[in-house]
Amino acid sequence: MSEPKPSTADILAKIRAAKPSVGSDAPAPATETPTAEAAAPKVAPAAKPGSTGDILAAIRAQGAKSGAPAAPATEAPKTTAAPKPAAPKLGSTADILAAIRAAKGGAAAGPASDAPTAKAAPAAKSASVPASSGAKLSVEEMLKAVRGEKSAETTAIVSPTTPVKPALPPIPVKPPSAKDKKAGTDRRSFVAICFTPLFFAFALMAATSLNWLLALARFMFPNVLVEPPTKFKIGPASDYPLGGVSTKWLAARGVWIVHTDQYKGQNLIYALASVCTHLGCTPNWLEGEQKYKCPCHGSGFYINGVNFEGPAPRPLERVGIKLASDGQLEVDKSVKFQEEMGQWADSNSFVDGTLA
Ligand code: FES
């Protein structure tokens, strides 16, 4: 009697038996069927799968053999009770991978899995994968499982002793207080107001009003020109000898005190205003030349004040002078006497020089 055709599960069981690590951490007693255990010693021990190509080649070789002798394990009492359908011939890689996937699920399901476990135990999950995960193993993971390798994800899930670093709680962020919010809002509002056209208009109006106010205050306090008194005493007549021009009061009072007899032969003492009759400059008394010389346009005046050169149109002016009660000469600049007007004949424009 010919032996039944070995199923893919049987082939995988043989492969696992050849390589103890195959099947990852799945507990052997729970997943391995007695048939697989019995068949394990019959598998060639040197057929330890290496690469995926080797595994697939072995599976194809096993599937190609219709009457493979390496399947006595299928004669287990539980599996032989019912006639098994002929195992499909594993031709393409897709068929082989589907068989591996089905076998993987069936192997983890425990001893209840039989040859057709690929269809009979869809709910059975790999022992290495938690039942709650429900993740379907990819082809790559199954190949790794066949090689005895564990993926990092599977290891992390399977190993309950792997310390899981707890996630740190988020650092609490202190919310800004109402005071901070109000301060920030105030600053932003102030800056926004400062750059508005209305703000510039009000600032300009305020500056203009301030200028007007300052001008009004200045108007209330006008400039006051403090002038020296027009009347002042210059001492006794004896201080002014004949033939001399005193410049003692030129800087302070603006007058020359002249004692001369060169005007119509009269010995007189009088005061000449130091103002050029051309345009108002102040002439200089030149003692060596015995004349007043205007530095502006060159007008010249004799010692008695009569003009003789330059653009000056008329003689210098005299100011009032008299002999005070105390014997001093008193000058009064509030009154002027012009020679061309015949005013030099006024007695208030001179003092008798014989008194000196
Ligand atoms: Fe004295 Fe013109 S101002 S000469």
mmCIF file of C-alpha atoms in Angstrom, residues 31 68 93 148 190 219 309 320 335 343:
data_model
loop_
_atom_site.group_PDB
_atom_site.id
_atom_site.type_symbol
_atom_site.label_atom_id
_atom_site.label_comp_id
_atom_site.label_asym_id
_atom_site.label_seq_id
_atom_site.Cartn_x
_atom_site.Cartn_y
_atom_site.Cartn_z
ATOM 1 C CA THR A 31 2.756 22.969 18.960
ATOM 2 C CA ALA A 68 7.774 10.677 -0.674
ATOM 3 C CA THR A 93 6.531 30.248 -4.810
ATOM 4 C CA GLY A 148 15.344 30.642 13.500
ATOM 5 C CA PHE A 190 0.487 101.756 23.388
ATOM 6 C CA PHE A 219 5.497 138.908 25.018
ATOM 7 C CA GLU A 309 36.791 166.128 4.349
ATOM 8 C CA GLY A 320 23.861 170.452 26.355
ATOM 9 C CA VAL A 335 19.444 168.138 23.911
ATOM 10 C CA GLN A 343 22.243 176.416 17.341
#
